[in-house]
Amino acid sequence: AQKVTQAQTEISVVEKEDVTLDCVYETRDTTYYLFWYKQPPSGELVFLIRRNSFDEQNEISGRYSWNFQKSTSSFNFTITASQVVDSAVYFCALSELGRALTFGSGTRLQVQP
Amino acid sequence: DAGVIQSPRHEVTEMGQEVTLRCKPISGHNSLFWYRQTMMRGLELLIYFNNNVPIDDSGMPEDRFSAKMPNASFSTLKIQPSEPRDSAVYFCASSPTPGQGPRSYEQYFGPGTRLTVT
């Protein structure tokens, strides 16, 4: 069975601080996909990134970066120079070969001005 | 392109009533997923379809829940009879056919239906 663990329930930072959200996963498959979604206070789920299990290259998109390490089964998400608009719940998720997503419990990020 | 469309956005009903939630996936997407979000259980899969065929319904709580996908552009999730513990946000998501194209396996979510059963 697959499992996603987001040990940080809530993080509070001050604007412009960097923050890293942790994600650890478990799966028996060799081919799988990892995702991050953002859920702002309005409630929708916004797709941020997908990585497949064969691509361990880190990715950067603006202030967002992701660090995928198969050796530790982790897929961490860093926001650089956080802004108030980054306040949201962030979910890490795992999918095996296009099947349904298994979500972590989410990390609530509060960015204070 | 329009995203995933769900209706209604909010539904308040009394215990015992039938509730029908609707979803229109993104055009061209062949997989459709229904998820439920609650404080206690987080985000969990209810059922998913591929090419209109149910593939995994292991998350459907009980016989009171049923889902259909009569064609590639429409799906319903029905709860009959509804109970207060069904109160949750129900999300529909769609994705392209697995393995086809750079966006395959990416699931795009609708805005959700907030269901309250009193």
mmCIF file of C-alpha atoms in Angstrom:
data_model
loop_
_atom_site.group_PDB
_atom_site.id
_atom_site.type_symbol
_atom_site.label_atom_id
_atom_site.label_comp_id
_atom_site.label_asym_id
_atom_site.label_seq_id
_atom_site.Cartn_x
_atom_site.Cartn_y
_atom_site.Cartn_z
ATOM 1 C CA ALA A 1 0.000 0.000 0.000
ATOM 2 C CA GLN A 2 1.130 3.524 -0.640
ATOM 3 C CA LYS A 3 1.370 6.231 1.965
ATOM 4 C CA VAL A 4 2.299 9.910 2.083
ATOM 5 C CA THR A 5 3.389 11.581 5.294
ATOM 6 C CA GLN A 6 3.510 15.308 5.887
ATOM 7 C CA ALA A 7 4.723 15.553 9.445
ATOM 8 C CA GLN A 8 4.413 19.328 9.670
ATOM 9 C CA THR A 9 0.819 20.155 10.504
ATOM 10 C CA GLU A 10 1.252 23.903 10.546
ATOM 11 C CA ILE A 11 4.100 26.303 9.847
ATOM 12 C CA SER A 12 4.129 30.013 10.537
ATOM 13 C CA VAL A 13 6.734 32.320 9.034
ATOM 14 C CA VAL A 14 7.199 36.018 8.517
ATOM 15 C CA GLU A 15 7.098 37.406 5.025
ATOM 16 C CA LYS A 16 10.368 37.069 3.068
ATOM 17 C CA GLU A 17 11.496 34.062 5.057
ATOM 18 C CA ASP A 18 12.293 30.848 3.216
ATOM 19 C CA VAL A 19 10.232 27.819 4.205
ATOM 20 C CA THR A 20 10.493 24.114 3.399
ATOM 21 C CA LEU A 21 7.551 21.739 3.489
ATOM 22 C CA ASP A 22 8.479 18.111 4.019
ATOM 23 C CA CYS A 23 6.969 15.091 2.301
ATOM 24 C CA VAL A 24 7.909 11.441 2.787
ATOM 25 C CA TYR A 25 6.285 8.673 0.804
ATOM 26 C CA GLU A 26 6.030 4.890 0.739
ATOM 27 C CA THR A 27 5.335 2.740 -2.281
ATOM 28 C CA ARG A 28 6.282 -0.693 -3.556
ATOM 29 C CA ASP A 29 6.080 0.344 -7.194
ATOM 30 C CA THR A 30 9.181 1.347 -9.134
ATOM 31 C CA THR A 31 7.178 3.678 -11.376
ATOM 32 C CA TYR A 32 5.203 6.361 -9.629
ATOM 33 C CA TYR A 33 4.435 10.058 -9.700
ATOM 34 C CA LEU A 34 4.697 12.666 -6.997
ATOM 35 C CA PHE A 35 2.695 15.859 -6.829
ATOM 36 C CA TRP A 36 2.232 19.032 -4.853
ATOM 37 C CA TYR A 37 -1.083 20.847 -4.696
ATOM 38 C CA LYS A 38 -1.968 24.153 -3.069
ATOM 39 C CA GLN A 39 -5.320 24.757 -1.384
ATOM 40 C CA PRO A 40 -5.811 28.466 -0.665
ATOM 41 C CA PRO A 41 -8.505 29.688 1.738
ATOM 42 C CA SER A 42 -10.970 29.777 -1.159
ATOM 43 C CA GLY A 43 -10.857 25.973 -1.169
ATOM 44 C CA GLU A 44 -9.847 24.947 -4.667
ATOM 45 C CA LEU A 45 -6.970 22.545 -5.268
ATOM 46 C CA VAL A 46 -4.292 24.033 -7.489
ATOM 47 C CA PHE A 47 -1.797 21.793 -9.241
ATOM 48 C CA LEU A 48 1.811 22.893 -8.673
ATOM 49 C CA ILE A 49 4.123 20.159 -9.912
ATOM 50 C CA ARG A 50 4.434 16.527 -10.973
ATOM 51 C CA ARG A 51 7.631 14.458 -10.863
ATOM 52 C CA ASN A 52 8.057 10.904 -12.036
ATOM 53 C CA SER A 53 10.130 8.349 -10.183
ATOM 54 C CA PHE A 54 12.815 8.229 -12.875
ATOM 55 C CA ASP A 55 13.587 11.916 -12.793
ATOM 56 C CA GLU A 56 15.417 13.021 -9.679
ATOM 57 C CA GLN A 57 16.408 16.401 -11.020
ATOM 58 C CA ASN A 58 15.425 19.216 -8.748
ATOM 59 C CA GLU A 59 13.091 21.766 -10.219
ATOM 60 C CA ILE A 60 12.773 25.492 -9.748
ATOM 61 C CA SER A 61 9.857 27.626 -10.791
ATOM 62 C CA GLY A 62 10.152 31.207 -9.688
ATOM 63 C CA ARG A 63 10.177 31.259 -5.902
ATOM 64 C CA TYR A 64 9.224 27.574 -5.726
ATOM 65 C CA SER A 65 11.672 24.685 -5.786
ATOM 66 C CA TRP A 66 11.342 20.968 -5.253
ATOM 67 C CA ASN A 67 13.899 18.472 -4.028
ATOM 68 C CA PHE A 68 13.242 14.823 -4.908
ATOM 69 C CA GLN A 69 15.444 12.208 -3.252
ATOM 70 C CA LYS A 70 14.610 8.559 -3.887
ATOM 71 C CA SER A 71 17.217 7.420 -1.371
ATOM 72 C CA THR A 72 15.201 8.949 1.446
ATOM 73 C CA SER A 73 11.774 8.706 -0.253
ATOM 74 C CA SER A 74 11.293 12.415 0.110
ATOM 75 C CA PHE A 75 9.879 15.141 -2.094
ATOM 76 C CA ASN A 76 10.302 18.434 -0.290
ATOM 77 C CA PHE A 77 8.985 21.801 -1.373
ATOM 78 C CA THR A 78 10.724 25.101 -0.672
ATOM 79 C CA ILE A 79 9.271 28.572 -1.019
ATOM 80 C CA THR A 80 11.895 31.279 -1.172
ATOM 81 C CA ALA A 81 11.110 34.771 0.078
ATOM 82 C CA SER A 82 7.609 33.803 1.166
ATOM 83 C CA GLN A 83 4.707 36.163 0.617
ATOM 84 C CA VAL A 84 1.346 36.533 2.313
ATOM 85 C CA VAL A 85 -0.309 35.118 -0.818
ATOM 86 C CA ASP A 86 1.536 31.855 -0.189
ATOM 87 C CA SER A 87 -0.650 31.240 2.862
ATOM 88 C CA ALA A 88 -2.520 28.035 2.129
ATOM 89 C CA VAL A 89 -2.635 24.335 2.859
ATOM 90 C CA TYR A 90 -0.150 22.401 0.773
ATOM 91 C CA PHE A 91 -0.679 18.743 -0.073
ATOM 92 C CA CYS A 92 1.856 16.234 -1.264
ATOM 93 C CA ALA A 93 0.429 13.285 -3.194
ATOM 94 C CA LEU A 94 1.525 10.037 -4.814
ATOM 95 C CA SER A 95 0.113 8.178 -7.798
ATOM 96 C CA GLU A 96 1.120 4.799 -9.133
ATOM 97 C CA LEU A 97 0.888 4.609 -12.930
ATOM 98 C CA GLY A 98 -1.962 7.037 -13.366
ATOM 99 C CA ARG A 99 -4.184 5.634 -10.714
ATOM 100 C CA ALA A 100 -5.789 7.755 -8.053
ATOM 101 C CA LEU A 101 -3.833 10.120 -5.863
ATOM 102 C CA THR A 102 -2.953 9.249 -2.296
ATOM 103 C CA PHE A 103 -2.688 12.496 -0.404
ATOM 104 C CA GLY A 104 -0.762 13.463 2.684
ATOM 105 C CA SER A 105 -2.598 15.178 5.486
ATOM 106 C CA GLY A 106 -1.430 18.606 4.367
ATOM 107 C CA THR A 107 0.693 21.367 5.863
ATOM 108 C CA ARG A 108 -0.955 24.661 6.671
ATOM 109 C CA LEU A 109 1.400 27.545 5.907
ATOM 110 C CA GLN A 110 0.731 30.921 7.468
ATOM 111 C CA VAL A 111 2.830 33.801 6.179
ATOM 112 C CA GLN A 112 2.608 36.815 8.443
ATOM 113 C CA PRO A 113 3.191 40.295 7.013
ATOM 114 C CA ASP B 1 -10.032 26.056 -21.967
ATOM 115 C CA ALA B 2 -12.603 25.614 -19.263
ATOM 116 C CA GLY B 3 -11.407 23.659 -16.293
ATOM 117 C CA VAL B 4 -13.313 20.922 -14.507
ATOM 118 C CA ILE B 5 -16.836 22.103 -13.798
ATOM 119 C CA GLN B 6 -18.800 20.963 -10.785
ATOM 120 C CA SER B 7 -22.339 21.714 -9.730
ATOM 121 C CA PRO B 8 -23.796 22.684 -7.434
ATOM 122 C CA ARG B 9 -21.079 24.558 -5.554
ATOM 123 C CA HIS B 10 -23.002 24.336 -2.315
ATOM 124 C CA GLU B 11 -25.738 21.955 -1.276
ATOM 125 C CA VAL B 12 -27.636 21.903 1.984
ATOM 126 C CA THR B 13 -30.065 19.082 2.473
ATOM 127 C CA GLU B 14 -31.843 17.202 5.202
ATOM 128 C CA MET B 15 -30.962 13.743 6.332
ATOM 129 C CA GLY B 16 -32.652 11.109 4.219
ATOM 130 C CA GLN B 17 -32.813 13.188 1.060
ATOM 131 C CA GLU B 18 -31.173 12.202 -2.203
ATOM 132 C CA VAL B 19 -28.226 14.297 -3.322
ATOM 133 C CA THR B 20 -26.734 14.372 -6.811
ATOM 134 C CA LEU B 21 -23.406 16.007 -7.544
ATOM 135 C CA ARG B 22 -22.356 16.681 -11.108
ATOM 136 C CA CYS B 23 -19.046 16.966 -12.887
ATOM 137 C CA LYS B 24 -17.901 17.919 -16.364
ATOM 138 C CA PRO B 25 -14.262 16.981 -16.957
ATOM 139 C CA ILE B 26 -11.812 18.862 -19.118
ATOM 140 C CA SER B 27 -12.444 18.068 -22.764
ATOM 141 C CA GLY B 28 -10.152 15.316 -24.006
ATOM 142 C CA HIS B 29 -9.379 13.937 -20.570
ATOM 143 C CA ASN B 30 -10.063 10.231 -20.316
ATOM 144 C CA SER B 31 -9.787 9.690 -16.577
ATOM 145 C CA LEU B 32 -12.182 11.101 -14.010
ATOM 146 C CA PHE B 33 -11.855 10.929 -10.241
ATOM 147 C CA TRP B 34 -14.187 11.695 -7.332
ATOM 148 C CA TYR B 35 -12.548 12.624 -4.031
ATOM 149 C CA ARG B 36 -13.985 13.644 -0.688
ATOM 150 C CA GLN B 37 -12.365 16.003 1.806
ATOM 151 C CA THR B 38 -13.227 16.001 5.495
ATOM 152 C CA MET B 39 -11.410 17.271 8.552
ATOM 153 C CA MET B 40 -11.195 13.794 10.018
ATOM 154 C CA ARG B 41 -10.070 11.816 6.984
ATOM 155 C CA GLY B 42 -8.486 14.435 4.749
ATOM 156 C CA LEU B 43 -8.626 13.918 0.982
ATOM 157 C CA GLU B 44 -9.625 10.430 -0.057
ATOM 158 C CA LEU B 45 -10.592 8.765 -3.307
ATOM 159 C CA LEU B 46 -14.153 7.595 -3.725
ATOM 160 C CA ILE B 47 -14.077 6.228 -7.275
ATOM 161 C CA TYR B 48 -12.352 6.726 -10.575
ATOM 162 C CA PHE B 49 -13.243 6.077 -14.194
ATOM 163 C CA ASN B 50 -11.112 5.519 -17.249
ATOM 164 C CA ASN B 51 -12.821 5.897 -20.620
ATOM 165 C CA ASN B 52 -16.173 6.039 -18.791
ATOM 166 C CA VAL B 53 -15.616 2.680 -17.105
ATOM 167 C CA PRO B 54 -15.295 2.490 -13.304
ATOM 168 C CA ILE B 55 -11.828 1.193 -12.484
ATOM 169 C CA ASP B 56 -11.601 1.493 -8.716
ATOM 170 C CA ASP B 57 -14.593 2.068 -6.470
ATOM 171 C CA SER B 58 -12.996 0.735 -3.301
ATOM 172 C CA GLY B 59 -13.321 4.132 -1.680
ATOM 173 C CA MET B 60 -17.091 4.347 -2.001
ATOM 174 C CA PRO B 61 -18.229 4.296 1.625
ATOM 175 C CA GLU B 62 -21.300 2.108 1.267
ATOM 176 C CA ASP B 63 -24.249 1.276 -0.926
ATOM 177 C CA ARG B 64 -25.766 4.678 -0.333
ATOM 178 C CA PHE B 65 -23.156 6.086 -2.704
ATOM 179 C CA SER B 66 -23.232 5.494 -6.447
ATOM 180 C CA ALA B 67 -21.421 7.088 -9.370
ATOM 181 C CA LYS B 68 -21.993 7.022 -13.081
ATOM 182 C CA MET B 69 -20.251 8.295 -16.164
ATOM 183 C CA PRO B 70 -22.691 7.947 -19.064
ATOM 184 C CA ASN B 71 -20.352 9.713 -21.494
ATOM 185 C CA ALA B 72 -16.932 11.314 -21.693
ATOM 186 C CA SER B 73 -18.186 14.738 -20.679
ATOM 187 C CA PHE B 74 -20.380 14.041 -17.671
ATOM 188 C CA SER B 75 -20.345 12.200 -14.377
ATOM 189 C CA THR B 76 -22.625 12.100 -11.350
ATOM 190 C CA LEU B 77 -22.139 11.095 -7.749
ATOM 191 C CA LYS B 78 -25.354 10.254 -5.947
ATOM 192 C CA ILE B 79 -25.978 9.769 -2.259
ATOM 193 C CA GLN B 80 -29.276 8.181 -1.297
ATOM 194 C CA PRO B 81 -30.258 8.502 1.490
ATOM 195 C CA SER B 82 -27.915 11.190 2.749
ATOM 196 C CA GLU B 83 -26.680 11.278 6.356
ATOM 197 C CA PRO B 84 -25.024 14.030 8.413
ATOM 198 C CA ARG B 85 -21.690 12.179 8.274
ATOM 199 C CA ASP B 86 -21.706 12.658 4.497
ATOM 200 C CA SER B 87 -21.099 16.371 5.030
ATOM 201 C CA ALA B 88 -17.847 17.161 3.236
ATOM 202 C CA VAL B 89 -16.373 18.839 0.198
ATOM 203 C CA TYR B 90 -16.592 16.603 -2.850
ATOM 204 C CA PHE B 91 -14.036 17.184 -5.574
ATOM 205 C CA CYS B 92 -14.041 15.943 -9.123
ATOM 206 C CA ALA B 93 -10.746 15.759 -11.017
ATOM 207 C CA SER B 94 -9.791 14.745 -14.528
ATOM 208 C CA SER B 95 -6.572 13.817 -16.258
ATOM 209 C CA PRO B 96 -5.406 12.848 -19.734
ATOM 210 C CA THR B 97 -5.043 9.205 -20.679
ATOM 211 C CA PRO B 98 -2.131 7.738 -18.705
ATOM 212 C CA GLY B 99 1.065 7.652 -20.708
ATOM 213 C CA GLN B 100 -0.082 9.987 -23.413
ATOM 214 C CA GLY B 101 1.473 13.402 -23.658
ATOM 215 C CA PRO B 102 3.513 15.541 -21.286
ATOM 216 C CA ARG B 103 0.503 16.242 -19.045
ATOM 217 C CA SER B 104 -0.443 12.643 -18.503
ATOM 218 C CA TYR B 105 -0.959 11.646 -14.890
ATOM 219 C CA GLU B 106 -1.615 15.269 -13.885
ATOM 220 C CA GLN B 107 -4.990 15.578 -12.229
ATOM 221 C CA TYR B 108 -6.850 18.861 -12.433
ATOM 222 C CA PHE B 109 -9.507 19.537 -9.864
ATOM 223 C CA GLY B 110 -12.853 21.235 -10.031
ATOM 224 C CA PRO B 111 -13.848 23.842 -7.437
ATOM 225 C CA GLY B 112 -15.623 21.262 -5.297
ATOM 226 C CA THR B 113 -19.153 20.904 -3.967
ATOM 227 C CA ARG B 114 -19.612 21.674 -0.291
ATOM 228 C CA LEU B 115 -22.315 19.351 0.988
ATOM 229 C CA THR B 116 -24.022 19.901 4.313
ATOM 230 C CA VAL B 117 -26.510 17.326 5.545
ATOM 231 C CA THR B 118 -28.561 18.426 8.543
#
